[in-house]
mmCIF file of C-alpha atoms in Angstrom:
data_model
loop_
_atom_site.group_PDB
_atom_site.id
_atom_site.type_symbol
_atom_site.label_atom_id
_atom_site.label_comp_id
_atom_site.label_asym_id
_atom_site.label_seq_id
_atom_site.Cartn_x
_atom_site.Cartn_y
_atom_site.Cartn_z
ATOM 1 C CA MET A 1 -12.181 -38.180 126.324
ATOM 2 C CA GLN A 2 -15.655 -37.440 124.572
ATOM 3 C CA GLU A 3 -17.063 -38.410 128.134
ATOM 4 C CA TYR A 4 -14.908 -35.654 129.641
ATOM 5 C CA LEU A 5 -16.255 -33.328 126.853
ATOM 6 C CA ILE A 6 -19.753 -33.949 127.248
ATOM 7 C CA ILE A 7 -19.118 -33.346 131.020
ATOM 8 C CA ILE A 8 -17.812 -29.969 130.293
ATOM 9 C CA VAL A 9 -20.093 -28.212 127.905
ATOM 10 C CA SER A 10 -22.944 -29.654 129.864
ATOM 11 C CA ALA A 11 -21.762 -28.646 133.260
ATOM 12 C CA VAL A 12 -20.467 -24.683 131.796
ATOM 13 C CA LEU A 13 -23.356 -24.427 129.402
ATOM 14 C CA ILE A 14 -26.283 -26.406 129.252
ATOM 15 C CA ASN A 15 -26.915 -26.931 133.020
ATOM 16 C CA ASN A 16 -25.454 -23.576 134.045
ATOM 17 C CA ILE A 17 -25.010 -24.401 138.053
ATOM 18 C CA VAL A 18 -26.951 -20.523 138.372
ATOM 19 C CA LEU A 19 -28.815 -20.177 135.453
ATOM 20 C CA SER A 20 -30.643 -24.088 135.087
ATOM 21 C CA GLN A 21 -29.364 -25.418 137.991
ATOM 22 C CA PHE A 22 -30.683 -22.623 140.900
ATOM 23 C CA LEU A 23 -27.447 -23.814 142.651
ATOM 24 C CA GLY A 24 -25.884 -20.157 144.290
ATOM 25 C CA ILE A 25 -28.210 -17.919 143.109
ATOM 26 C CA CYS A 26 -27.482 -15.516 146.892
ATOM 27 C CA PRO A 27 -24.351 -14.688 145.964
ATOM 28 C CA PHE A 28 -25.819 -14.633 141.852
ATOM 29 C CA LEU A 29 -27.640 -11.558 143.053
ATOM 30 C CA GLY A 30 -25.671 -9.754 146.350
ATOM 31 C CA VAL A 31 -21.786 -10.281 144.767
ATOM 32 C CA SER A 32 -23.302 -9.198 140.906
ATOM 33 C CA LYS A 33 -22.869 -5.102 141.143
ATOM 34 C CA LYS A 34 -19.244 -4.640 139.851
ATOM 35 C CA LEU A 35 -17.248 -6.655 137.669
ATOM 36 C CA SER A 36 -14.346 -6.730 140.381
ATOM 37 C CA SER A 37 -15.441 -8.356 142.878
ATOM 38 C CA SER A 38 -17.689 -10.955 140.948
ATOM 39 C CA LEU A 39 -14.249 -12.451 139.414
ATOM 40 C CA GLY A 40 -13.229 -12.021 142.902
ATOM 41 C CA MET A 41 -16.050 -14.260 144.781
ATOM 42 C CA GLY A 42 -16.499 -16.450 141.382
ATOM 43 C CA GLY A 43 -12.306 -17.478 142.383
ATOM 44 C CA ALA A 44 -12.864 -17.685 145.665
ATOM 45 C CA VAL A 45 -16.166 -20.092 145.035
ATOM 46 C CA SER A 46 -14.094 -22.326 142.262
ATOM 47 C CA PHE A 47 -11.609 -22.539 144.487
ATOM 48 C CA VAL A 48 -13.079 -24.326 146.962
ATOM 49 C CA LEU A 49 -15.578 -26.202 145.560
ATOM 50 C CA VAL A 50 -12.843 -27.872 143.818
ATOM 51 C CA LEU A 51 -10.958 -28.469 146.331
ATOM 52 C CA SER A 52 -14.093 -29.670 148.699
ATOM 53 C CA GLY A 53 -15.128 -31.682 145.320
ATOM 54 C CA ALA A 54 -11.559 -33.600 145.717
ATOM 55 C CA ILE A 55 -12.108 -34.311 149.690
ATOM 56 C CA THR A 56 -15.579 -35.278 149.596
ATOM 57 C CA TRP A 57 -15.088 -37.774 146.815
ATOM 58 C CA VAL A 58 -11.643 -39.513 148.793
ATOM 59 C CA VAL A 59 -14.054 -39.306 151.807
ATOM 60 C CA ARG A 60 -16.853 -40.516 150.621
ATOM 61 C CA HIS A 61 -15.201 -43.512 148.556
ATOM 62 C CA TYR A 62 -12.657 -44.417 151.203
ATOM 63 C CA ILE A 63 -14.590 -44.039 154.761
ATOM 64 C CA LEU A 64 -18.608 -43.395 153.890
ATOM 65 C CA VAL A 65 -18.492 -46.485 152.254
ATOM 66 C CA PRO A 66 -16.138 -48.664 153.975
ATOM 67 C CA PHE A 67 -17.810 -48.611 157.266
ATOM 68 C CA ASP A 68 -21.844 -48.381 154.756
ATOM 69 C CA ILE A 69 -22.427 -44.759 156.758
ATOM 70 C CA GLY A 70 -24.007 -43.328 153.946
ATOM 71 C CA TYR A 71 -26.568 -42.054 155.589
ATOM 72 C CA MET A 72 -23.687 -39.435 157.122
ATOM 73 C CA GLN A 73 -22.999 -38.214 153.706
ATOM 74 C CA THR A 74 -25.058 -34.324 154.539
ATOM 75 C CA VAL A 75 -23.581 -33.999 158.135
ATOM 76 C CA ALA A 76 -20.190 -35.063 157.180
ATOM 77 C CA PHE A 77 -19.704 -32.423 153.510
ATOM 78 C CA ILE A 78 -20.861 -29.708 155.379
ATOM 79 C CA LEU A 79 -17.872 -30.414 158.183
ATOM 80 C CA ILE A 80 -15.693 -30.463 155.417
ATOM 81 C CA ILE A 81 -16.825 -27.727 153.738
ATOM 82 C CA ALA A 82 -16.631 -25.571 156.443
ATOM 83 C CA SER A 83 -13.108 -26.241 157.829
ATOM 84 C CA LEU A 84 -12.006 -26.060 154.489
ATOM 85 C CA VAL A 85 -13.273 -22.751 153.925
ATOM 86 C CA GLN A 86 -11.986 -21.666 157.959
ATOM 87 C CA PHE A 87 -8.570 -23.482 156.629
ATOM 88 C CA VAL A 88 -8.114 -21.814 153.419
ATOM 89 C CA GLU A 89 -9.052 -18.871 155.202
ATOM 90 C CA MET A 90 -6.372 -19.792 157.170
ATOM 91 C CA VAL A 91 -3.572 -20.488 155.320
ATOM 92 C CA MET A 92 -4.217 -17.288 152.584
ATOM 93 C CA ARG A 93 -4.360 -15.383 155.002
ATOM 94 C CA LYS A 94 -0.290 -16.382 155.945
ATOM 95 C CA PHE A 95 1.223 -17.175 152.876
ATOM 96 C CA THR A 96 -0.891 -14.684 150.270
ATOM 97 C CA PRO A 97 -2.244 -11.740 152.133
ATOM 98 C CA PRO A 98 -3.332 -10.090 149.136
ATOM 99 C CA LEU A 99 -4.874 -12.591 147.724
ATOM 100 C CA TYR A 100 -6.508 -12.130 151.058
ATOM 101 C CA LYS A 101 -7.248 -9.148 151.078
ATOM 102 C CA ALA A 102 -9.144 -9.150 148.571
ATOM 103 C CA LEU A 103 -11.464 -12.051 148.764
ATOM 104 C CA GLY A 104 -12.137 -10.878 152.358
ATOM 105 C CA ILE A 105 -15.244 -10.916 152.793
ATOM 106 C CA TYR A 106 -16.709 -13.430 150.264
ATOM 107 C CA LEU A 107 -14.395 -16.270 151.871
ATOM 108 C CA PRO A 108 -16.457 -16.775 154.882
ATOM 109 C CA LEU A 109 -20.013 -16.625 152.713
ATOM 110 C CA ILE A 110 -18.622 -19.326 150.658
ATOM 111 C CA THR A 111 -19.550 -21.686 153.247
ATOM 112 C CA THR A 112 -23.180 -21.006 152.916
ATOM 113 C CA ASN A 113 -23.010 -21.212 148.719
ATOM 114 C CA CYS A 114 -25.664 -23.912 148.435
ATOM 115 C CA ALA A 115 -23.275 -24.797 145.319
ATOM 116 C CA VAL A 116 -20.329 -25.981 146.626
ATOM 117 C CA LEU A 117 -22.707 -28.840 149.006
ATOM 118 C CA GLY A 118 -24.784 -29.286 145.354
ATOM 119 C CA VAL A 119 -22.006 -30.293 143.421
ATOM 120 C CA ALA A 120 -20.735 -32.267 145.975
ATOM 121 C CA ILE A 121 -23.797 -33.924 146.503
ATOM 122 C CA ILE A 122 -23.847 -34.326 142.607
ATOM 123 C CA ASN A 123 -20.943 -35.862 142.246
ATOM 124 C CA VAL A 124 -22.308 -38.768 144.736
ATOM 125 C CA GLN A 125 -25.810 -38.777 142.287
ATOM 126 C CA LYS A 126 -23.896 -39.259 139.344
ATOM 127 C CA ASP A 127 -21.448 -41.839 140.944
ATOM 128 C CA PHE A 128 -18.490 -40.224 139.184
ATOM 129 C CA SER A 129 -15.071 -41.942 139.260
ATOM 130 C CA PHE A 130 -12.487 -39.426 140.657
ATOM 131 C CA GLY A 131 -10.889 -37.829 137.532
ATOM 132 C CA LYS A 132 -14.726 -37.172 136.822
ATOM 133 C CA ALA A 133 -15.684 -36.093 139.707
ATOM 134 C CA MET A 134 -12.561 -33.059 139.502
ATOM 135 C CA THR A 135 -13.506 -32.399 135.912
ATOM 136 C CA HIS A 136 -17.304 -31.987 137.231
ATOM 137 C CA SER A 137 -16.329 -29.357 139.496
ATOM 138 C CA LEU A 138 -14.080 -27.407 138.246
ATOM 139 C CA ALA A 139 -16.315 -26.792 134.611
ATOM 140 C CA HIS A 140 -19.458 -26.086 137.220
ATOM 141 C CA SER A 141 -17.277 -23.459 138.669
ATOM 142 C CA ALA A 142 -16.259 -22.304 135.225
ATOM 143 C CA GLY A 143 -19.540 -21.668 134.958
ATOM 144 C CA PHE A 144 -20.598 -20.005 138.291
ATOM 145 C CA THR A 145 -17.804 -17.492 137.638
ATOM 146 C CA LEU A 146 -18.959 -16.808 134.102
ATOM 147 C CA ALA A 147 -22.690 -16.198 134.579
ATOM 148 C CA LEU A 148 -21.191 -13.973 137.936
ATOM 149 C CA VAL A 149 -19.227 -11.668 135.264
ATOM 150 C CA LEU A 150 -22.152 -11.535 132.498
ATOM 151 C CA MET A 151 -24.772 -10.819 134.852
ATOM 152 C CA SER A 152 -22.291 -7.840 136.747
ATOM 153 C CA GLY A 153 -20.810 -7.142 133.327
ATOM 154 C CA ILE A 154 -25.284 -5.974 132.435
ATOM 155 C CA ARG A 155 -25.574 -4.682 136.414
ATOM 156 C CA GLU A 156 -22.672 -2.167 135.816
ATOM 157 C CA ARG A 157 -24.594 -1.062 132.995
ATOM 158 C CA MET A 158 -27.745 -0.429 134.308
ATOM 159 C CA GLU A 159 -27.141 1.494 136.712
ATOM 160 C CA ASP A 160 -27.725 4.872 134.511
ATOM 161 C CA ALA A 161 -30.731 3.095 132.980
ATOM 162 C CA ASP A 162 -34.227 4.592 134.527
ATOM 163 C CA ILE A 163 -36.013 1.339 136.407
ATOM 164 C CA PRO A 164 -39.033 1.941 137.752
ATOM 165 C CA GLU A 165 -39.115 2.616 141.703
ATOM 166 C CA SER A 166 -40.420 -0.901 142.883
ATOM 167 C CA MET A 167 -38.378 -3.004 140.455
ATOM 168 C CA GLN A 168 -34.966 -1.580 141.326
ATOM 169 C CA GLY A 169 -32.867 -4.138 143.086
ATOM 170 C CA THR A 170 -33.508 -7.462 143.493
ATOM 171 C CA PRO A 171 -36.437 -7.337 141.100
ATOM 172 C CA ILE A 172 -34.846 -6.423 137.921
ATOM 173 C CA ALA A 173 -32.104 -8.678 138.676
ATOM 174 C CA LEU A 174 -34.388 -11.794 139.125
ATOM 175 C CA VAL A 175 -35.826 -11.003 136.041
ATOM 176 C CA ILE A 176 -32.344 -9.854 134.128
ATOM 177 C CA ALA A 177 -31.569 -13.334 135.385
ATOM 178 C CA ALA A 178 -34.218 -14.826 133.654
ATOM 179 C CA LEU A 179 -33.120 -12.961 129.926
ATOM 180 C CA MET A 180 -30.018 -14.655 130.265
ATOM 181 C CA SER A 181 -31.376 -17.660 131.032
ATOM 182 C CA ILE A 182 -33.458 -17.395 128.616
ATOM 183 C CA SER A 183 -30.241 -17.243 126.226
ATOM 184 C CA PHE A 184 -28.694 -20.748 128.024
ATOM 185 C CA LEU A 185 -31.443 -22.484 127.222
ATOM 186 C CA GLY A 186 -30.462 -22.059 123.655
ATOM 187 C CA PHE A 187 -27.424 -24.228 124.454
ATOM 188 C CA SER A 188 -29.309 -27.329 125.612
ATOM 189 C CA GLY A 189 -29.732 -28.601 121.518
ATOM 190 C CA LEU A 190 -25.632 -28.950 121.741
ATOM 191 C CA ILE A 191 -25.120 -32.298 122.794
ATOM 192 C CA MET B 1 -43.410 -9.131 172.193
ATOM 193 C CA SER B 2 -45.955 -11.504 172.771
ATOM 194 C CA LEU B 3 -45.327 -14.777 171.260
ATOM 195 C CA MET B 4 -48.832 -14.419 168.611
ATOM 196 C CA GLN B 5 -46.494 -11.418 166.854
ATOM 197 C CA GLU B 6 -43.767 -13.414 167.260
ATOM 198 C CA PHE B 7 -45.900 -15.986 164.952
ATOM 199 C CA THR B 8 -47.471 -13.102 162.866
ATOM 200 C CA LYS B 9 -44.047 -11.590 161.829
ATOM 201 C CA GLY B 10 -42.691 -14.529 160.037
ATOM 202 C CA ILE B 11 -45.519 -14.339 157.507
ATOM 203 C CA ILE B 12 -45.804 -10.915 156.339
ATOM 204 C CA LYS B 13 -43.170 -8.066 157.375
ATOM 205 C CA GLU B 14 -40.281 -10.344 157.797
ATOM 206 C CA ASN B 15 -41.786 -12.920 155.300
ATOM 207 C CA PRO B 16 -38.221 -14.505 154.063
ATOM 208 C CA LEU B 17 -38.639 -14.721 150.660
ATOM 209 C CA PHE B 18 -40.138 -11.451 150.109
ATOM 210 C CA ARG B 19 -38.980 -9.636 152.492
ATOM 211 C CA LEU B 20 -35.977 -10.856 153.353
ATOM 212 C CA VAL B 21 -34.722 -12.313 150.176
ATOM 213 C CA LEU B 22 -32.757 -15.619 152.056
ATOM 214 C CA GLY B 23 -33.889 -19.143 150.255
ATOM 215 C CA THR B 24 -34.711 -18.314 146.744
ATOM 216 C CA CYS B 25 -32.120 -21.285 145.413
ATOM 217 C CA PRO B 26 -35.254 -23.649 146.810
ATOM 218 C CA ALA B 27 -37.850 -21.284 146.276
ATOM 219 C CA LEU B 28 -36.811 -21.299 142.842
ATOM 220 C CA ALA B 29 -35.884 -24.570 141.615
ATOM 221 C CA VAL B 30 -38.819 -27.113 143.182
ATOM 222 C CA THR B 31 -41.307 -24.082 142.885
ATOM 223 C CA THR B 32 -42.366 -26.199 138.882
ATOM 224 C CA SER B 33 -45.580 -27.620 141.426
ATOM 225 C CA VAL B 34 -48.030 -26.314 144.061
ATOM 226 C CA GLU B 35 -47.610 -30.123 144.870
ATOM 227 C CA ASN B 36 -43.517 -30.057 145.552
ATOM 228 C CA GLY B 37 -43.734 -26.151 146.321
ATOM 229 C CA LEU B 38 -46.126 -27.127 149.391
ATOM 230 C CA GLY B 39 -43.411 -30.214 150.354
ATOM 231 C CA MET B 40 -40.332 -28.284 150.295
ATOM 232 C CA GLY B 41 -42.181 -25.913 152.416
ATOM 233 C CA ALA B 42 -43.490 -28.549 155.019
ATOM 234 C CA ALA B 43 -40.276 -30.260 155.137
ATOM 235 C CA PHE B 44 -38.418 -26.749 155.664
ATOM 236 C CA THR B 45 -40.668 -26.314 158.239
ATOM 237 C CA GLY B 46 -40.457 -29.210 160.133
ATOM 238 C CA VAL B 47 -35.894 -28.643 160.268
ATOM 239 C CA LEU B 48 -36.378 -25.313 161.312
ATOM 240 C CA LEU B 49 -39.018 -26.161 164.118
ATOM 241 C CA ALA B 50 -36.664 -29.188 165.422
ATOM 242 C CA SER B 51 -33.348 -26.966 165.109
ATOM 243 C CA ASN B 52 -35.398 -23.748 166.778
ATOM 244 C CA ILE B 53 -36.397 -25.898 169.641
ATOM 245 C CA ALA B 54 -32.786 -27.531 170.136
ATOM 246 C CA ILE B 55 -30.920 -24.619 169.867
ATOM 247 C CA SER B 56 -32.835 -22.696 171.706
ATOM 248 C CA LEU B 57 -32.644 -25.440 174.878
ATOM 249 C CA MET B 58 -28.363 -25.689 174.243
ATOM 250 C CA ARG B 59 -28.408 -21.930 174.096
ATOM 251 C CA SER B 60 -26.571 -22.007 177.389
ATOM 252 C CA ILE B 61 -24.316 -24.699 176.904
ATOM 253 C CA ILE B 62 -22.818 -24.010 173.431
ATOM 254 C CA PRO B 63 -19.513 -21.809 173.470
ATOM 255 C CA ALA B 64 -19.468 -18.601 171.864
ATOM 256 C CA SER B 65 -16.542 -19.160 170.401
ATOM 257 C CA VAL B 66 -18.095 -22.206 167.945
ATOM 258 C CA ARG B 67 -21.713 -21.800 167.859
ATOM 259 C CA ILE B 68 -21.399 -21.932 164.046
ATOM 260 C CA PRO B 69 -19.857 -24.788 163.318
ATOM 261 C CA ALA B 70 -22.551 -26.205 166.549
ATOM 262 C CA TYR B 71 -25.678 -24.869 165.262
ATOM 263 C CA VAL B 72 -24.490 -26.239 161.178
ATOM 264 C CA VAL B 73 -23.782 -29.903 162.360
ATOM 265 C CA ILE B 74 -27.438 -29.814 164.435
ATOM 266 C CA ILE B 75 -28.881 -28.553 161.647
ATOM 267 C CA ALA B 76 -27.464 -31.132 158.886
ATOM 268 C CA SER B 77 -28.533 -34.452 161.366
ATOM 269 C CA PHE B 78 -31.787 -33.006 161.669
ATOM 270 C CA VAL B 79 -31.680 -32.508 157.276
ATOM 271 C CA THR B 80 -30.343 -35.915 157.163
ATOM 272 C CA MET B 81 -33.523 -36.793 159.153
ATOM 273 C CA THR B 82 -35.994 -35.579 157.427
ATOM 274 C CA ASP B 83 -34.066 -36.629 153.917
ATOM 275 C CA GLN B 84 -34.583 -40.293 156.071
ATOM 276 C CA LEU B 85 -38.128 -39.707 156.610
ATOM 277 C CA MET B 86 -39.072 -38.559 153.392
ATOM 278 C CA HIS B 87 -36.990 -41.267 151.952
ATOM 279 C CA ALA B 88 -39.634 -43.563 153.199
ATOM 280 C CA PHE B 89 -42.733 -41.948 153.287
ATOM 281 C CA THR B 90 -43.281 -39.645 150.321
ATOM 282 C CA PRO B 91 -40.979 -41.363 148.048
ATOM 283 C CA SER B 92 -42.748 -39.432 145.101
ATOM 284 C CA LEU B 93 -41.868 -36.158 146.839
ATOM 285 C CA TYR B 94 -38.662 -36.740 147.744
ATOM 286 C CA LYS B 95 -37.474 -37.692 143.934
ATOM 287 C CA ALA B 96 -38.994 -34.390 143.159
ATOM 288 C CA LEU B 97 -37.242 -32.387 145.516
ATOM 289 C CA GLY B 98 -33.953 -34.773 145.130
ATOM 290 C CA ILE B 99 -30.687 -33.016 146.508
ATOM 291 C CA PHE B 100 -32.918 -29.811 147.232
ATOM 292 C CA ILE B 101 -33.373 -31.943 150.763
ATOM 293 C CA PRO B 102 -30.004 -31.747 151.917
ATOM 294 C CA LEU B 103 -29.514 -28.359 150.775
ATOM 295 C CA ILE B 104 -31.657 -27.522 153.205
ATOM 296 C CA VAL B 105 -28.689 -27.848 155.208
ATOM 297 C CA VAL B 106 -27.394 -24.687 153.494
ATOM 298 C CA ASN B 107 -30.420 -22.471 153.610
ATOM 299 C CA CYS B 108 -29.640 -19.046 154.927
ATOM 300 C CA ILE B 109 -32.930 -18.724 156.646
ATOM 301 C CA ILE B 110 -32.003 -21.519 159.585
ATOM 302 C CA LEU B 111 -28.944 -20.490 160.134
ATOM 303 C CA GLY B 112 -30.035 -17.060 159.992
ATOM 304 C CA ARG B 113 -33.135 -18.153 162.545
ATOM 305 C CA ALA B 114 -30.589 -19.765 164.809
ATOM 306 C CA GLU B 115 -28.244 -17.084 164.987
ATOM 307 C CA ALA B 116 -30.850 -14.003 165.431
ATOM 308 C CA PHE B 117 -33.631 -15.858 167.146
ATOM 309 C CA ALA B 118 -33.338 -19.240 168.744
ATOM 310 C CA SER B 119 -29.816 -18.269 170.120
ATOM 311 C CA ARG B 120 -31.322 -15.285 172.228
ATOM 312 C CA ASN B 121 -34.398 -16.624 174.005
ATOM 313 C CA SER B 122 -36.148 -19.298 175.523
ATOM 314 C CA VAL B 123 -38.459 -22.569 173.795
ATOM 315 C CA LEU B 124 -41.538 -21.324 173.087
ATOM 316 C CA PRO B 125 -40.747 -17.827 171.869
ATOM 317 C CA SER B 126 -38.834 -19.810 169.368
ATOM 318 C CA ILE B 127 -41.444 -22.667 168.625
ATOM 319 C CA MET B 128 -43.461 -19.731 167.646
ATOM 320 C CA ASP B 129 -40.751 -17.923 165.610
ATOM 321 C CA ALA B 130 -40.328 -21.302 163.893
ATOM 322 C CA LEU B 131 -43.743 -21.483 162.993
ATOM 323 C CA GLY B 132 -44.457 -18.210 161.596
ATOM 324 C CA MET B 133 -41.104 -18.061 159.893
ATOM 325 C CA GLY B 134 -42.345 -21.251 158.507
ATOM 326 C CA LEU B 135 -44.918 -20.629 157.351
ATOM 327 C CA GLY B 136 -44.222 -16.967 155.822
ATOM 328 C CA PHE B 137 -41.879 -19.035 153.497
ATOM 329 C CA THR B 138 -44.327 -22.244 153.005
ATOM 330 C CA ILE B 139 -47.465 -19.611 151.936
ATOM 331 C CA ALA B 140 -44.393 -18.172 149.460
ATOM 332 C CA LEU B 141 -42.932 -21.005 147.824
ATOM 333 C CA GLY B 142 -46.748 -21.587 147.660
ATOM 334 C CA LEU B 143 -47.634 -18.765 145.420
ATOM 335 C CA VAL B 144 -44.822 -18.335 143.167
ATOM 336 C CA SER B 145 -45.676 -22.406 142.682
ATOM 337 C CA ALA B 146 -49.169 -21.951 141.879
ATOM 338 C CA PHE B 147 -48.181 -18.562 139.272
ATOM 339 C CA ARG B 148 -45.809 -21.102 137.506
ATOM 340 C CA GLU B 149 -48.177 -24.264 137.782
ATOM 341 C CA VAL B 150 -51.098 -22.230 136.310
ATOM 342 C CA LEU B 151 -49.037 -20.253 133.586
ATOM 343 C CA GLY B 152 -46.805 -23.237 132.275
ATOM 344 C CA ALA B 153 -48.388 -27.263 132.702
ATOM 345 C CA GLY B 154 -52.157 -25.042 133.005
ATOM 346 C CA SER B 155 -53.164 -27.097 136.423
ATOM 347 C CA PHE B 156 -53.626 -26.726 140.053
ATOM 348 C CA LEU B 157 -51.962 -29.507 142.232
ATOM 349 C CA GLY B 158 -52.962 -31.379 139.835
ATOM 350 C CA ILE B 159 -55.639 -30.916 137.962
ATOM 351 C CA GLN B 160 -56.257 -29.381 134.566
ATOM 352 C CA ILE B 161 -57.984 -25.692 134.978
ATOM 353 C CA LEU B 162 -56.662 -24.368 131.451
ATOM 354 C CA PRO B 163 -57.204 -26.288 128.310
ATOM 355 C CA GLU B 164 -53.827 -27.832 127.074
ATOM 356 C CA SER B 165 -52.818 -24.620 123.888
ATOM 357 C CA ILE B 166 -52.584 -22.151 126.331
ATOM 358 C CA PRO B 167 -49.679 -22.950 128.906
ATOM 359 C CA ALA B 168 -46.802 -21.587 128.083
ATOM 360 C CA ILE B 169 -43.819 -24.257 129.122
ATOM 361 C CA LEU B 170 -41.280 -21.349 129.627
ATOM 362 C CA MET B 171 -43.491 -21.102 132.766
ATOM 363 C CA ILE B 172 -42.408 -24.270 134.661
ATOM 364 C CA LEU B 173 -38.413 -23.882 132.659
ATOM 365 C CA PRO B 174 -35.881 -22.355 134.386
ATOM 366 C CA PRO B 175 -36.629 -18.903 133.059
ATOM 367 C CA GLY B 176 -39.469 -18.648 134.070
ATOM 368 C CA GLY B 177 -38.595 -18.786 138.336
ATOM 369 C CA PHE B 178 -36.785 -16.167 137.895
ATOM 370 C CA ILE B 179 -39.309 -13.951 136.213
ATOM 371 C CA THR B 180 -41.970 -14.831 138.437
ATOM 372 C CA LEU B 181 -40.192 -14.192 141.448
ATOM 373 C CA GLY B 182 -38.656 -11.415 140.254
ATOM 374 C CA CYS B 183 -42.304 -9.613 139.700
ATOM 375 C CA LEU B 184 -43.564 -10.718 142.664
ATOM 376 C CA LEU B 185 -40.905 -9.003 144.330
ATOM 377 C CA ALA B 186 -41.770 -5.667 142.331
ATOM 378 C CA LEU B 187 -45.304 -6.178 142.553
ATOM 379 C CA LEU B 188 -45.045 -6.688 147.203
ATOM 380 C CA ASN B 189 -42.324 -3.634 147.098
ATOM 381 C CA LYS B 190 -45.796 -1.507 145.402
ATOM 382 C CA LEU B 191 -47.811 -2.249 147.450
ATOM 383 C CA GLN B 192 -45.675 -1.984 150.356
ATOM 384 C CA LYS B 193 -45.423 1.328 149.114
ATOM 385 C CA LYS B 194 -48.842 2.442 148.914
ATOM 386 C CA TYR B 195 -50.244 0.413 152.151
ATOM 387 C CA ALA B 196 -46.918 0.789 154.317
ATOM 388 C CA TRP B 197 -46.797 -2.230 156.062
#
């Protein structure tokens, strides 16, 4: 039990996927202007991330390892993620149209979100059991959503601020991210 | 556009990192030292060059409806080759870059160039485009990592140039990456306004 707790705390706070591992920066900067859209993006990424974490684990342990084709990992994983995103999109359009509409544009973007592939590869590198891999994926998606929601909260307040012209947009977002990242460094003594 | 223009546009006018703000994940993660930054730039350029050539050669064979999955598979194959080659020949760099070598697959610049350039142009312009974009990205990574290494570790390419008491370790920690890139982008915005590139 304690091992699982350590995985969760470390993935959400200490090694936060965006603020300390630099995965998923594109959506973090691109879709964090409004609280509602950042919640949508967080939800969509979490969903795909956990599902792909499960499938890539199964494929790795029952296809790639037994047939000794571990070098095909990158190709196999990216194909799984791309088809998974397509599949999720189709299922959502059919069965939950309101959710599909809400996530709409964010869904196809997830394929090129490095957080999804990144977590799948970290699962392999750390040689997690299935339960631990799932916990790890869940915790990382929670960490991603947390960072995105915090960021959008700050950026909504920034709209009224008087920012120098050349700092507007991405530069100021990166500086905010740096300050958030410094505060997350404070968690590093937790374990 | 002449071949020379295809080459130079990636370096300043359409620099993938500084002007288009693509590929930020590796730009922030591996730029803790100049050596890592340039190594990542070289690996990236290799993959981009190979995938641009392959996609440009196959552009009339690939059906439009499945082009994105086809591009992804082509890119992933080249990334796997690069990964294996670096594992064999540059083990220390391979270890330092770690997870970010396989993650070249999801680098938006490569897929973006495949979709926007290689699929519409013949081989020679595609090669020039890949070389220019690759060089532009490598220069950008080198610049970010030079600031971070000098300020954070007091060294440049591993050679100590500042006394040990000066460097701020924060610059090689994650926040340093965000701050450096943010300030560089703002500076370039300012310069661009002034000199109207």
